[in-house]
Amino acid sequence: MTKQFFLVSLFCIFFLFVLGQNEATDSLDNGIDLYLLTSSPGAELYTTFGHSAILIEDKNAGKTAVYNW
C-alpha cells in the first residue's frame, strides 16, 4: 500500500510540474529572445579557454545587445 501511494504521489507531482511548465512558457512570450554564444579557444590570453556572450534580442523595440564575459 505504501509503495503504491508513493508511486501515485510521484506521478501526480510530475504531472503538475509538466503542466506548470507549459503554462509558464506560454505566458512569458513577450518578444524577447535570449541566446548563449560560445566560441572555441583562441591564441589571445583572454580566449585561452574559449569565450562566451549573451545575446538579447527585443523584437518589439527592434534592439539587439550582446554582453560578453
PDB file of N, CA, C, O and CB in Angstrom:
ATOM      1  N   MET A   1       0.823  -1.200   0.000  1.00  0.00           N
ATOM      2  CA  MET A   1       0.000   0.000   0.000  1.00  0.00           C
ATOM      3  C   MET A   1       0.867   1.264   0.000  1.00  0.00           C
ATOM      4  O   MET A   1       0.571   2.219  -0.718  1.00  0.00           O
ATOM      5  CB  MET A   1      -0.936  -0.002   1.213  1.00  0.00           C
ATOM      6  N   THR A   2       1.927   1.270   0.797  1.00  0.00           N
ATOM      7  CA  THR A   2       2.797   2.441   0.875  1.00  0.00           C
ATOM      8  C   THR A   2       3.529   2.669  -0.439  1.00  0.00           C
ATOM      9  O   THR A   2       3.713   3.810  -0.863  1.00  0.00           O
ATOM     10  CB  THR A   2       3.804   2.284   2.014  1.00  0.00           C
ATOM     11  N   LYS A   3       3.946   1.588  -1.079  1.00  0.00           N
ATOM     12  CA  LYS A   3       4.655   1.711  -2.354  1.00  0.00           C
ATOM     13  C   LYS A   3       3.731   2.273  -3.426  1.00  0.00           C
ATOM     14  O   LYS A   3       4.153   3.118  -4.216  1.00  0.00           O
ATOM     15  CB  LYS A   3       5.216   0.348  -2.797  1.00  0.00           C
ATOM     16  N   GLN A   4       2.487   1.826  -3.471  1.00  0.00           N
ATOM     17  CA  GLN A   4       1.532   2.349  -4.447  1.00  0.00           C
ATOM     18  C   GLN A   4       1.245   3.820  -4.188  1.00  0.00           C
ATOM     19  O   GLN A   4       1.177   4.611  -5.129  1.00  0.00           O
ATOM     20  CB  GLN A   4       0.229   1.544  -4.410  1.00  0.00           C
ATOM     21  N   PHE A   5       1.078   4.194  -2.928  1.00  0.00           N
ATOM     22  CA  PHE A   5       0.835   5.598  -2.585  1.00  0.00           C
ATOM     23  C   PHE A   5       2.008   6.466  -3.027  1.00  0.00           C
ATOM     24  O   PHE A   5       1.809   7.549  -3.578  1.00  0.00           O
ATOM     25  CB  PHE A   5       0.599   5.754  -1.069  1.00  0.00           C
ATOM     26  N   PHE A   6       3.220   5.997  -2.788  1.00  0.00           N
ATOM     27  CA  PHE A   6       4.416   6.733  -3.186  1.00  0.00           C
ATOM     28  C   PHE A   6       4.464   6.919  -4.700  1.00  0.00           C
ATOM     29  O   PHE A   6       4.743   8.021  -5.174  1.00  0.00           O
ATOM     30  CB  PHE A   6       5.676   6.007  -2.703  1.00  0.00           C
ATOM     31  N   LEU A   7       4.198   5.867  -5.462  1.00  0.00           N
ATOM     32  CA  LEU A   7       4.241   5.956  -6.922  1.00  0.00           C
ATOM     33  C   LEU A   7       3.160   6.886  -7.463  1.00  0.00           C
ATOM     34  O   LEU A   7       3.416   7.666  -8.380  1.00  0.00           O
ATOM     35  CB  LEU A   7       4.088   4.569  -7.539  1.00  0.00           C
ATOM     36  N   VAL A   8       1.963   6.810  -6.907  1.00  0.00           N
ATOM     37  CA  VAL A   8       0.874   7.693  -7.353  1.00  0.00           C
ATOM     38  C   VAL A   8       1.208   9.137  -7.015  1.00  0.00           C
ATOM     39  O   VAL A   8       0.976  10.032  -7.828  1.00  0.00           O
ATOM     40  CB  VAL A   8      -0.475   7.287  -6.701  1.00  0.00           C
ATOM     41  N   SER A   9       1.750   9.374  -5.827  1.00  0.00           N
ATOM     42  CA  SER A   9       2.130  10.737  -5.434  1.00  0.00           C
ATOM     43  C   SER A   9       3.218  11.283  -6.348  1.00  0.00           C
ATOM     44  O   SER A   9       3.160  12.437  -6.773  1.00  0.00           O
ATOM     45  CB  SER A   9       2.609  10.765  -3.975  1.00  0.00           C
ATOM     46  N   LEU A  10       4.196  10.458  -6.642  1.00  0.00           N
ATOM     47  CA  LEU A  10       5.282  10.870  -7.527  1.00  0.00           C
ATOM     48  C   LEU A  10       4.758  11.205  -8.922  1.00  0.00           C
ATOM     49  O   LEU A  10       5.173  12.197  -9.520  1.00  0.00           O
ATOM     50  CB  LEU A  10       6.344   9.770  -7.612  1.00  0.00           C
ATOM     51  N   PHE A  11       3.859  10.391  -9.434  1.00  0.00           N
ATOM     52  CA  PHE A  11       3.267  10.647 -10.743  1.00  0.00           C
ATOM     53  C   PHE A  11       2.485  11.958 -10.739  1.00  0.00           C
ATOM     54  O   PHE A  11       2.587  12.738 -11.685  1.00  0.00           O
ATOM     55  CB  PHE A  11       2.353   9.485 -11.154  1.00  0.00           C
ATOM     56  N   CYS A  12       1.705  12.209  -9.688  1.00  0.00           N
ATOM     57  CA  CYS A  12       0.923  13.449  -9.606  1.00  0.00           C
ATOM     58  C   CYS A  12       1.813  14.681  -9.559  1.00  0.00           C
ATOM     59  O   CYS A  12       1.522  15.684 -10.212  1.00  0.00           O
ATOM     60  CB  CYS A  12       0.022  13.424  -8.380  1.00  0.00           C
ATOM     61  N   ILE A  13       2.896  14.613  -8.790  1.00  0.00           N
ATOM     62  CA  ILE A  13       3.824  15.740  -8.713  1.00  0.00           C
ATOM     63  C   ILE A  13       4.462  15.996 -10.071  1.00  0.00           C
ATOM     64  O   ILE A  13       4.559  17.145 -10.502  1.00  0.00           O
ATOM     65  CB  ILE A  13       4.910  15.478  -7.655  1.00  0.00           C
ATOM     66  N   PHE A  14       4.895  14.940 -10.748  1.00  0.00           N
ATOM     67  CA  PHE A  14       5.491  15.078 -12.072  1.00  0.00           C
ATOM     68  C   PHE A  14       4.480  15.678 -13.056  1.00  0.00           C
ATOM     69  O   PHE A  14       4.828  16.566 -13.834  1.00  0.00           O
ATOM     70  CB  PHE A  14       5.992  13.710 -12.582  1.00  0.00           C
ATOM     71  N   PHE A  15       3.241  15.201 -13.024  1.00  0.00           N
ATOM     72  CA  PHE A  15       2.199  15.693 -13.927  1.00  0.00           C
ATOM     73  C   PHE A  15       1.936  17.179 -13.693  1.00  0.00           C
ATOM     74  O   PHE A  15       1.825  17.942 -14.652  1.00  0.00           O
ATOM     75  CB  PHE A  15       0.900  14.888 -13.740  1.00  0.00           C
ATOM     76  N   LEU A  16       1.836  17.596 -12.442  1.00  0.00           N
ATOM     77  CA  LEU A  16       1.613  19.010 -12.131  1.00  0.00           C
ATOM     78  C   LEU A  16       2.804  19.869 -12.550  1.00  0.00           C
ATOM     79  O   LEU A  16       2.628  20.995 -13.015  1.00  0.00           O
ATOM     80  CB  LEU A  16       1.343  19.188 -10.636  1.00  0.00           C
ATOM     81  N   PHE A  17       4.013  19.339 -12.388  1.00  0.00           N
ATOM     82  CA  PHE A  17       5.210  20.064 -12.804  1.00  0.00           C
ATOM     83  C   PHE A  17       5.205  20.299 -14.307  1.00  0.00           C
ATOM     84  O   PHE A  17       5.512  21.402 -14.757  1.00  0.00           O
ATOM     85  CB  PHE A  17       6.472  19.299 -12.393  1.00  0.00           C
ATOM     86  N   VAL A  18       4.862  19.286 -15.088  1.00  0.00           N
ATOM     87  CA  VAL A  18       4.838  19.411 -16.546  1.00  0.00           C
ATOM     88  C   VAL A  18       3.769  20.409 -16.974  1.00  0.00           C
ATOM     89  O   VAL A  18       4.020  21.234 -17.853  1.00  0.00           O
ATOM     90  CB  VAL A  18       4.586  18.040 -17.205  1.00  0.00           C
ATOM     91  N   LEU A  19       2.596  20.352 -16.379  1.00  0.00           N
ATOM     92  CA  LEU A  19       1.540  21.305 -16.725  1.00  0.00           C
ATOM     93  C   LEU A  19       1.942  22.731 -16.359  1.00  0.00           C
ATOM     94  O   LEU A  19       1.676  23.665 -17.114  1.00  0.00           O
ATOM     95  CB  LEU A  19       0.230  20.932 -16.019  1.00  0.00           C
ATOM     96  N   GLY A  20       2.571  22.898 -15.219  1.00  0.00           N
ATOM     97  CA  GLY A  20       3.015  24.225 -14.794  1.00  0.00           C
ATOM     98  C   GLY A  20       4.055  24.801 -15.730  1.00  0.00           C
ATOM     99  O   GLY A  20       4.047  26.006 -15.982  1.00  0.00           O
ATOM    100  N   GLN A  21       4.945  23.985 -16.250  1.00  0.00           N
ATOM    101  CA  GLN A  21       5.963  24.453 -17.177  1.00  0.00           C
ATOM    102  C   GLN A  21       5.341  24.948 -18.469  1.00  0.00           C
ATOM    103  O   GLN A  21       5.757  25.985 -18.985  1.00  0.00           O
ATOM    104  CB  GLN A  21       6.962  23.349 -17.467  1.00  0.00           C
ATOM    105  N   ASN A  22       4.377  24.251 -18.998  1.00  0.00           N
ATOM    106  CA  ASN A  22       3.735  24.663 -20.245  1.00  0.00           C
ATOM    107  C   ASN A  22       3.006  25.978 -20.092  1.00  0.00           C
ATOM    108  O   ASN A  22       3.082  26.830 -20.977  1.00  0.00           O
ATOM    109  CB  ASN A  22       2.772  23.599 -20.719  1.00  0.00           C
ATOM    110  N   GLU A  23       2.303  26.164 -18.992  1.00  0.00           N
ATOM    111  CA  GLU A  23       1.595  27.417 -18.766  1.00  0.00           C
ATOM    112  C   GLU A  23       2.563  28.575 -18.581  1.00  0.00           C
ATOM    113  O   GLU A  23       2.290  29.685 -19.038  1.00  0.00           O
ATOM    114  CB  GLU A  23       0.688  27.299 -17.553  1.00  0.00           C
ATOM    115  N   ALA A  24       3.687  28.333 -17.919  1.00  0.00           N
ATOM    116  CA  ALA A  24       4.663  29.391 -17.681  1.00  0.00           C
ATOM    117  C   ALA A  24       5.305  29.843 -18.986  1.00  0.00           C
ATOM    118  O   ALA A  24       5.495  31.043 -19.185  1.00  0.00           O
ATOM    119  CB  ALA A  24       5.737  28.917 -16.701  1.00  0.00           C
ATOM    120  N   THR A  25       5.640  28.932 -19.867  1.00  0.00           N
ATOM    121  CA  THR A  25       6.275  29.328 -21.118  1.00  0.00           C
ATOM    122  C   THR A  25       5.296  30.019 -22.044  1.00  0.00           C
ATOM    123  O   THR A  25       5.701  30.883 -22.821  1.00  0.00           O
ATOM    124  CB  THR A  25       6.875  28.124 -21.811  1.00  0.00           C
ATOM    125  N   ASP A  26       4.017  29.667 -21.988  1.00  0.00           N
ATOM    126  CA  ASP A  26       3.029  30.348 -22.816  1.00  0.00           C
ATOM    127  C   ASP A  26       2.839  31.793 -22.383  1.00  0.00           C
ATOM    128  O   ASP A  26       2.631  32.664 -23.228  1.00  0.00           O
ATOM    129  CB  ASP A  26       1.701  29.613 -22.764  1.00  0.00           C
ATOM    130  N   SER A  27       2.906  32.063 -21.088  1.00  0.00           N
ATOM    131  CA  SER A  27       2.658  33.406 -20.599  1.00  0.00           C
ATOM    132  C   SER A  27       3.894  34.298 -20.681  1.00  0.00           C
ATOM    133  O   SER A  27       3.770  35.510 -20.509  1.00  0.00           O
ATOM    134  CB  SER A  27       2.167  33.346 -19.181  1.00  0.00           C
ATOM    135  N   LEU A  28       5.074  33.749 -20.936  1.00  0.00           N
ATOM    136  CA  LEU A  28       6.298  34.541 -20.984  1.00  0.00           C
ATOM    137  C   LEU A  28       6.685  34.977 -22.388  1.00  0.00           C
ATOM    138  O   LEU A  28       7.771  35.531 -22.565  1.00  0.00           O
ATOM    139  CB  LEU A  28       7.420  33.764 -20.384  1.00  0.00           C
ATOM    140  N   ASP A  29       5.866  34.758 -23.368  1.00  0.00           N
ATOM    141  CA  ASP A  29       6.192  35.156 -24.735  1.00  0.00           C
ATOM    142  C   ASP A  29       5.970  36.656 -24.876  1.00  0.00           C
ATOM    143  O   ASP A  29       4.856  37.102 -25.150  1.00  0.00           O
ATOM    144  CB  ASP A  29       5.334  34.367 -25.771  1.00  0.00           C
ATOM    145  N   ASN A  30       7.040  37.437 -24.687  1.00  0.00           N
ATOM    146  CA  ASN A  30       6.941  38.890 -24.743  1.00  0.00           C
ATOM    147  C   ASN A  30       7.802  39.495 -25.850  1.00  0.00           C
ATOM    148  O   ASN A  30       8.046  40.701 -25.846  1.00  0.00           O
ATOM    149  CB  ASN A  30       7.336  39.480 -23.413  1.00  0.00           C
ATOM    150  N   GLY A  31       8.259  38.687 -26.783  1.00  0.00           N
ATOM    151  CA  GLY A  31       9.028  39.201 -27.905  1.00  0.00           C
ATOM    152  C   GLY A  31      10.514  39.347 -27.636  1.00  0.00           C
ATOM    153  O   GLY A  31      11.224  39.937 -28.451  1.00  0.00           O
ATOM    154  N   ILE A  32      11.009  38.825 -26.515  1.00  0.00           N
ATOM    155  CA  ILE A  32      12.424  38.907 -26.189  1.00  0.00           C
ATOM    156  C   ILE A  32      13.026  37.513 -26.284  1.00  0.00           C
ATOM    157  O   ILE A  32      12.520  36.566 -25.681  1.00  0.00           O
ATOM    158  CB  ILE A  32      12.643  39.515 -24.774  1.00  0.00           C
ATOM    159  N   ASP A  33      14.111  37.392 -27.049  1.00  0.00           N
ATOM    160  CA  ASP A  33      14.812  36.122 -27.208  1.00  0.00           C
ATOM    161  C   ASP A  33      16.202  36.244 -26.596  1.00  0.00           C
ATOM    162  O   ASP A  33      16.862  37.273 -26.742  1.00  0.00           O
ATOM    163  CB  ASP A  33      14.901  35.714 -28.709  1.00  0.00           C
ATOM    164  N   LEU A  34      16.646  35.191 -25.909  1.00  0.00           N
ATOM    165  CA  LEU A  34      17.974  35.130 -25.312  1.00  0.00           C
ATOM    166  C   LEU A  34      18.769  34.029 -25.990  1.00  0.00           C
ATOM    167  O   LEU A  34      18.240  32.952 -26.263  1.00  0.00           O
ATOM    168  CB  LEU A  34      17.891  34.889 -23.784  1.00  0.00           C
ATOM    169  N   TYR A  35      20.038  34.298 -26.262  1.00  0.00           N
ATOM    170  CA  TYR A  35      20.917  33.329 -26.893  1.00  0.00           C
ATOM    171  C   TYR A  35      22.226  33.274 -26.126  1.00  0.00           C
ATOM    172  O   TYR A  35      22.703  34.295 -25.631  1.00  0.00           O
ATOM    173  CB  TYR A  35      21.162  33.683 -28.376  1.00  0.00           C
ATOM    174  N   LEU A  36      22.806  32.095 -26.026  1.00  0.00           N
ATOM    175  CA  LEU A  36      24.140  31.929 -25.466  1.00  0.00           C
ATOM    176  C   LEU A  36      25.094  31.689 -26.624  1.00  0.00           C
ATOM    177  O   LEU A  36      24.957  30.706 -27.353  1.00  0.00           O
ATOM    178  CB  LEU A  36      24.192  30.752 -24.427  1.00  0.00           C
ATOM    179  N   LEU A  37      26.060  32.584 -26.795  1.00  0.00           N
ATOM    180  CA  LEU A  37      27.050  32.480 -27.863  1.00  0.00           C
ATOM    181  C   LEU A  37      28.350  31.945 -27.274  1.00  0.00           C
ATOM    182  O   LEU A  37      28.822  32.457 -26.259  1.00  0.00           O
ATOM    183  CB  LEU A  37      27.279  33.859 -28.559  1.00  0.00           C
ATOM    184  N   THR A  38      28.928  30.935 -27.888  1.00  0.00           N
ATOM    185  CA  THR A  38      30.199  30.391 -27.421  1.00  0.00           C
ATOM    186  C   THR A  38      31.152  30.233 -28.595  1.00  0.00           C
ATOM    187  O   THR A  38      30.729  30.017 -29.730  1.00  0.00           O
ATOM    188  CB  THR A  38      29.992  29.038 -26.705  1.00  0.00           C
ATOM    189  N   SER A  39      32.439  30.342 -28.306  1.00  0.00           N
ATOM    190  CA  SER A  39      33.448  30.134 -29.344  1.00  0.00           C
ATOM    191  C   SER A  39      34.561  29.257 -28.781  1.00  0.00           C
ATOM    192  O   SER A  39      34.705  29.110 -27.568  1.00  0.00           O
ATOM    193  CB  SER A  39      34.017  31.494 -29.857  1.00  0.00           C
ATOM    194  N   SER A  40      35.330  28.689 -29.673  1.00  0.00           N
ATOM    195  CA  SER A  40      36.406  27.789 -29.267  1.00  0.00           C
ATOM    196  C   SER A  40      37.615  28.599 -28.781  1.00  0.00           C
ATOM    197  O   SER A  40      37.682  29.808 -29.002  1.00  0.00           O
ATOM    198  CB  SER A  40      36.810  26.857 -30.441  1.00  0.00           C
ATOM    199  N   PRO A  41      38.565  27.931 -28.122  1.00  0.00           N
ATOM    200  CA  PRO A  41      39.773  28.624 -27.638  1.00  0.00           C
ATOM    201  C   PRO A  41      40.542  29.299 -28.769  1.00  0.00           C
ATOM    202  O   PRO A  41      40.560  28.822 -29.904  1.00  0.00           O
ATOM    203  CB  PRO A  41      40.691  27.640 -26.916  1.00  0.00           C
ATOM    204  N   GLY A  42      41.173  30.419 -28.431  1.00  0.00           N
ATOM    205  CA  GLY A  42      41.942  31.171 -29.420  1.00  0.00           C
ATOM    206  C   GLY A  42      43.373  31.381 -28.972  1.00  0.00           C
ATOM    207  O   GLY A  42      43.802  30.824 -27.961  1.00  0.00           O
ATOM    208  N   ALA A  43      44.110  32.182 -29.721  1.00  0.00           N
ATOM    209  CA  ALA A  43      45.531  32.417 -29.449  1.00  0.00           C
ATOM    210  C   ALA A  43      45.748  33.486 -28.378  1.00  0.00           C
ATOM    211  O   ALA A  43      46.758  33.440 -27.675  1.00  0.00           O
ATOM    212  CB  ALA A  43      46.243  32.824 -30.728  1.00  0.00           C
ATOM    213  N   GLU A  44      44.832  34.448 -28.232  1.00  0.00           N
ATOM    214  CA  GLU A  44      44.993  35.511 -27.245  1.00  0.00           C
ATOM    215  C   GLU A  44      44.788  34.949 -25.840  1.00  0.00           C
ATOM    216  O   GLU A  44      44.085  33.956 -25.657  1.00  0.00           O
ATOM    217  CB  GLU A  44      44.001  36.668 -27.518  1.00  0.00           C
ATOM    218  N   LEU A  45      45.405  35.589 -24.856  1.00  0.00           N
ATOM    219  CA  LEU A  45      45.333  35.116 -23.478  1.00  0.00           C
ATOM    220  C   LEU A  45      43.887  35.051 -22.978  1.00  0.00           C
ATOM    221  O   LEU A  45      43.512  34.085 -22.314  1.00  0.00           O
ATOM    222  CB  LEU A  45      46.159  36.022 -22.569  1.00  0.00           C
ATOM    223  N   TYR A  46      43.072  36.060 -23.286  1.00  0.00           N
ATOM    224  CA  TYR A  46      41.703  36.083 -22.773  1.00  0.00           C
ATOM    225  C   TYR A  46      40.795  35.074 -23.466  1.00  0.00           C
ATOM    226  O   TYR A  46      39.671  34.858 -23.012  1.00  0.00           O
ATOM    227  CB  TYR A  46      41.123  37.467 -22.925  1.00  0.00           C
ATOM    228  N   THR A  47      41.248  34.449 -24.552  1.00  0.00           N
ATOM    229  CA  THR A  47      40.441  33.426 -25.223  1.00  0.00           C
ATOM    230  C   THR A  47      41.048  32.031 -25.093  1.00  0.00           C
ATOM    231  O   THR A  47      40.689  31.126 -25.846  1.00  0.00           O
ATOM    232  CB  THR A  47      40.278  33.775 -26.693  1.00  0.00           C
ATOM    233  N   THR A  48      41.962  31.856 -24.146  1.00  0.00           N
ATOM    234  CA  THR A  48      42.640  30.565 -23.968  1.00  0.00           C
ATOM    235  C   THR A  48      41.650  29.423 -23.728  1.00  0.00           C
ATOM    236  O   THR A  48      41.852  28.314 -24.222  1.00  0.00           O
ATOM    237  CB  THR A  48      43.621  30.646 -22.800  1.00  0.00           C
ATOM    238  N   PHE A  49      40.590  29.688 -22.977  1.00  0.00           N
ATOM    239  CA  PHE A  49      39.611  28.653 -22.659  1.00  0.00           C
ATOM    240  C   PHE A  49      38.301  28.839 -23.432  1.00  0.00           C
ATOM    241  O   PHE A  49      37.285  28.247 -23.069  1.00  0.00           O
ATOM    242  CB  PHE A  49      39.333  28.649 -21.164  1.00  0.00           C
ATOM    243  N   GLY A  50      38.313  29.634 -24.464  1.00  0.00           N
ATOM    244  CA  GLY A  50      37.094  29.908 -25.218  1.00  0.00           C
ATOM    245  C   GLY A  50      36.485  31.217 -24.749  1.00  0.00           C
ATOM    246  O   GLY A  50      37.051  31.913 -23.907  1.00  0.00           O
ATOM    247  N   HIS A  51      35.343  31.539 -25.294  1.00  0.00           N
ATOM    248  CA  HIS A  51      34.702  32.810 -24.965  1.00  0.00           C
ATOM    249  C   HIS A  51      33.197  32.619 -25.009  1.00  0.00           C
ATOM    250  O   HIS A  51      32.685  31.833 -25.805  1.00  0.00           O
ATOM    251  CB  HIS A  51      35.147  33.940 -25.941  1.00  0.00           C
ATOM    252  N   SER A  52      32.497  33.335 -24.158  1.00  0.00           N
ATOM    253  CA  SER A  52      31.038  33.258 -24.116  1.00  0.00           C
ATOM    254  C   SER A  52      30.437  34.646 -24.080  1.00  0.00           C
ATOM    255  O   SER A  52      31.070  35.597 -23.621  1.00  0.00           O
ATOM    256  CB  SER A  52      30.569  32.448 -22.904  1.00  0.00           C
ATOM    257  N   ALA A  53      29.218  34.758 -24.564  1.00  0.00           N
ATOM    258  CA  ALA A  53      28.481  36.015 -24.539  1.00  0.00           C
ATOM    259  C   ALA A  53      26.989  35.697 -24.528  1.00  0.00           C
ATOM    260  O   ALA A  53      26.564  34.626 -24.962  1.00  0.00           O
ATOM    261  CB  ALA A  53      28.855  36.918 -25.761  1.00  0.00           C
ATOM    262  N   ILE A  54      26.209  36.639 -24.027  1.00  0.00           N
ATOM    263  CA  ILE A  54      24.746  36.515 -24.051  1.00  0.00           C
ATOM    264  C   ILE A  54      24.214  37.555 -25.024  1.00  0.00           C
ATOM    265  O   ILE A  54      24.548  38.736 -24.933  1.00  0.00           O
ATOM    266  CB  ILE A  54      24.118  36.703 -22.613  1.00  0.00           C
ATOM    267  N   LEU A  55      23.389  37.108 -25.950  1.00  0.00           N
ATOM    268  CA  LEU A  55      22.747  37.999 -26.913  1.00  0.00           C
ATOM    269  C   LEU A  55      21.283  38.129 -26.522  1.00  0.00           C
ATOM    270  O   LEU A  55      20.591  37.126 -26.348  1.00  0.00           O
ATOM    271  CB  LEU A  55      22.898  37.468 -28.384  1.00  0.00           C
ATOM    272  N   ILE A  56      20.811  39.367 -26.383  1.00  0.00           N
ATOM    273  CA  ILE A  56      19.416  39.640 -26.056  1.00  0.00           C
ATOM    274  C   ILE A  56      18.808  40.390 -27.233  1.00  0.00           C
ATOM    275  O   ILE A  56      19.300  41.445 -27.634  1.00  0.00           O
ATOM    276  CB  ILE A  56      19.282  40.463 -24.720  1.00  0.00           C
ATOM    277  N   GLU A  57      17.742  39.836 -27.776  1.00  0.00           N
ATOM    278  CA  GLU A  57      17.080  40.424 -28.932  1.00  0.00           C
ATOM    279  C   GLU A  57      15.651  40.800 -28.559  1.00  0.00           C
ATOM    280  O   GLU A  57      14.842  39.931 -28.234  1.00  0.00           O
ATOM    281  CB  GLU A  57      17.096  39.449 -30.136  1.00  0.00           C
ATOM    282  N   ASP A  58      15.342  42.085 -28.605  1.00  0.00           N
ATOM    283  CA  ASP A  58      13.998  42.584 -28.322  1.00  0.00           C
ATOM    284  C   ASP A  58      13.317  42.880 -29.649  1.00  0.00           C
ATOM    285  O   ASP A  58      13.592  43.899 -30.283  1.00  0.00           O
ATOM    286  CB  ASP A  58      14.038  43.859 -27.411  1.00  0.00           C
ATOM    287  N   LYS A  59      12.436  41.996 -30.061  1.00  0.00           N
ATOM    288  CA  LYS A  59      11.781  42.147 -31.361  1.00  0.00           C
ATOM    289  C   LYS A  59      10.800  43.307 -31.380  1.00  0.00           C
ATOM    290  O   LYS A  59      10.617  43.945 -32.417  1.00  0.00           O
ATOM    291  CB  LYS A  59      11.063  40.870 -31.733  1.00  0.00           C
ATOM    292  N   ASN A  60      10.170  43.587 -30.256  1.00  0.00           N
ATOM    293  CA  ASN A  60       9.194  44.681 -30.199  1.00  0.00           C
ATOM    294  C   ASN A  60       9.864  46.041 -30.361  1.00  0.00           C
ATOM    295  O   ASN A  60       9.338  46.913 -31.054  1.00  0.00           O
ATOM    296  CB  ASN A  60       8.427  44.637 -28.878  1.00  0.00           C
ATOM    297  N   ALA A  61      11.023  46.227 -29.725  1.00  0.00           N
ATOM    298  CA  ALA A  61      11.729  47.507 -29.803  1.00  0.00           C
ATOM    299  C   ALA A  61      12.706  47.553 -30.963  1.00  0.00           C
ATOM    300  O   ALA A  61      13.206  48.626 -31.300  1.00  0.00           O
ATOM    301  CB  ALA A  61      12.464  47.776 -28.511  1.00  0.00           C
ATOM    302  N   GLY A  62      12.989  46.412 -31.582  1.00  0.00           N
ATOM    303  CA  GLY A  62      13.939  46.377 -32.686  1.00  0.00           C
ATOM    304  C   GLY A  62      15.369  46.563 -32.237  1.00  0.00           C
ATOM    305  O   GLY A  62      16.182  47.098 -32.991  1.00  0.00           O
ATOM    306  N   LYS A  63      15.706  46.134 -31.016  1.00  0.00           N
ATOM    307  CA  LYS A  63      17.055  46.322 -30.467  1.00  0.00           C
ATOM    308  C   LYS A  63      17.702  44.972 -30.184  1.00  0.00           C
ATOM    309  O   LYS A  63      17.032  43.991 -29.860  1.00  0.00           O
ATOM    310  CB  LYS A  63      17.008  47.174 -29.177  1.00  0.00           C
ATOM    311  N   THR A  64      19.030  44.954 -30.317  1.00  0.00           N
ATOM    312  CA  THR A  64      19.814  43.767 -30.020  1.00  0.00           C
ATOM    313  C   THR A  64      21.030  44.214 -29.207  1.00  0.00           C
ATOM    314  O   THR A  64      21.664  45.223 -29.517  1.00  0.00           O
ATOM    315  CB  THR A  64      20.242  43.012 -31.338  1.00  0.00           C
ATOM    316  N   ALA A  65      21.348  43.432 -28.143  1.00  0.00           N
ATOM    317  CA  ALA A  65      22.506  43.744 -27.309  1.00  0.00           C
ATOM    318  C   ALA A  65      23.261  42.449 -27.025  1.00  0.00           C
ATOM    319  O   ALA A  65      22.661  41.384 -26.877  1.00  0.00           O
ATOM    320  CB  ALA A  65      22.075  44.445 -25.979  1.00  0.00           C
ATOM    321  N   VAL A  66      24.607  42.561 -26.950  1.00  0.00           N
ATOM    322  CA  VAL A  66      25.450  41.418 -26.627  1.00  0.00           C
ATOM    323  C   VAL A  66      26.276  41.791 -25.400  1.00  0.00           C
ATOM    324  O   VAL A  66      26.902  42.850 -25.353  1.00  0.00           O
ATOM    325  CB  VAL A  66      26.370  41.014 -27.840  1.00  0.00           C
ATOM    326  N   TYR A  67      26.265  40.890 -24.398  1.00  0.00           N
ATOM    327  CA  TYR A  67      27.030  41.085 -23.170  1.00  0.00           C
ATOM    328  C   TYR A  67      28.095  39.988 -23.083  1.00  0.00           C
ATOM    329  O   TYR A  67      27.780  38.800 -23.019  1.00  0.00           O
ATOM    330  CB  TYR A  67      26.094  41.066 -21.910  1.00  0.00           C
ATOM    331  N   ASN A  68      29.366  40.416 -23.083  1.00  0.00           N
ATOM    332  CA  ASN A  68      30.500  39.493 -23.006  1.00  0.00           C
ATOM    333  C   ASN A  68      30.919  39.293 -21.563  1.00  0.00           C
ATOM    334  O   ASN A  68      30.704  40.150 -20.706  1.00  0.00           O
ATOM    335  CB  ASN A  68      31.685  40.012 -23.836  1.00  0.00           C
ATOM    336  N   TRP A  69      31.523  38.138 -21.317  1.00  0.00           N
ATOM    337  CA  TRP A  69      32.187  37.905 -20.041  1.00  0.00           C
ATOM    338  C   TRP A  69      33.273  36.893 -20.212  1.00  0.00           C
ATOM    339  O   TRP A  69      33.959  36.554 -19.247  1.00  0.00           O
ATOM    340  CB  TRP A  69      31.200  37.447 -18.978  1.00  0.00           C
TER     341      TRP A  69
END
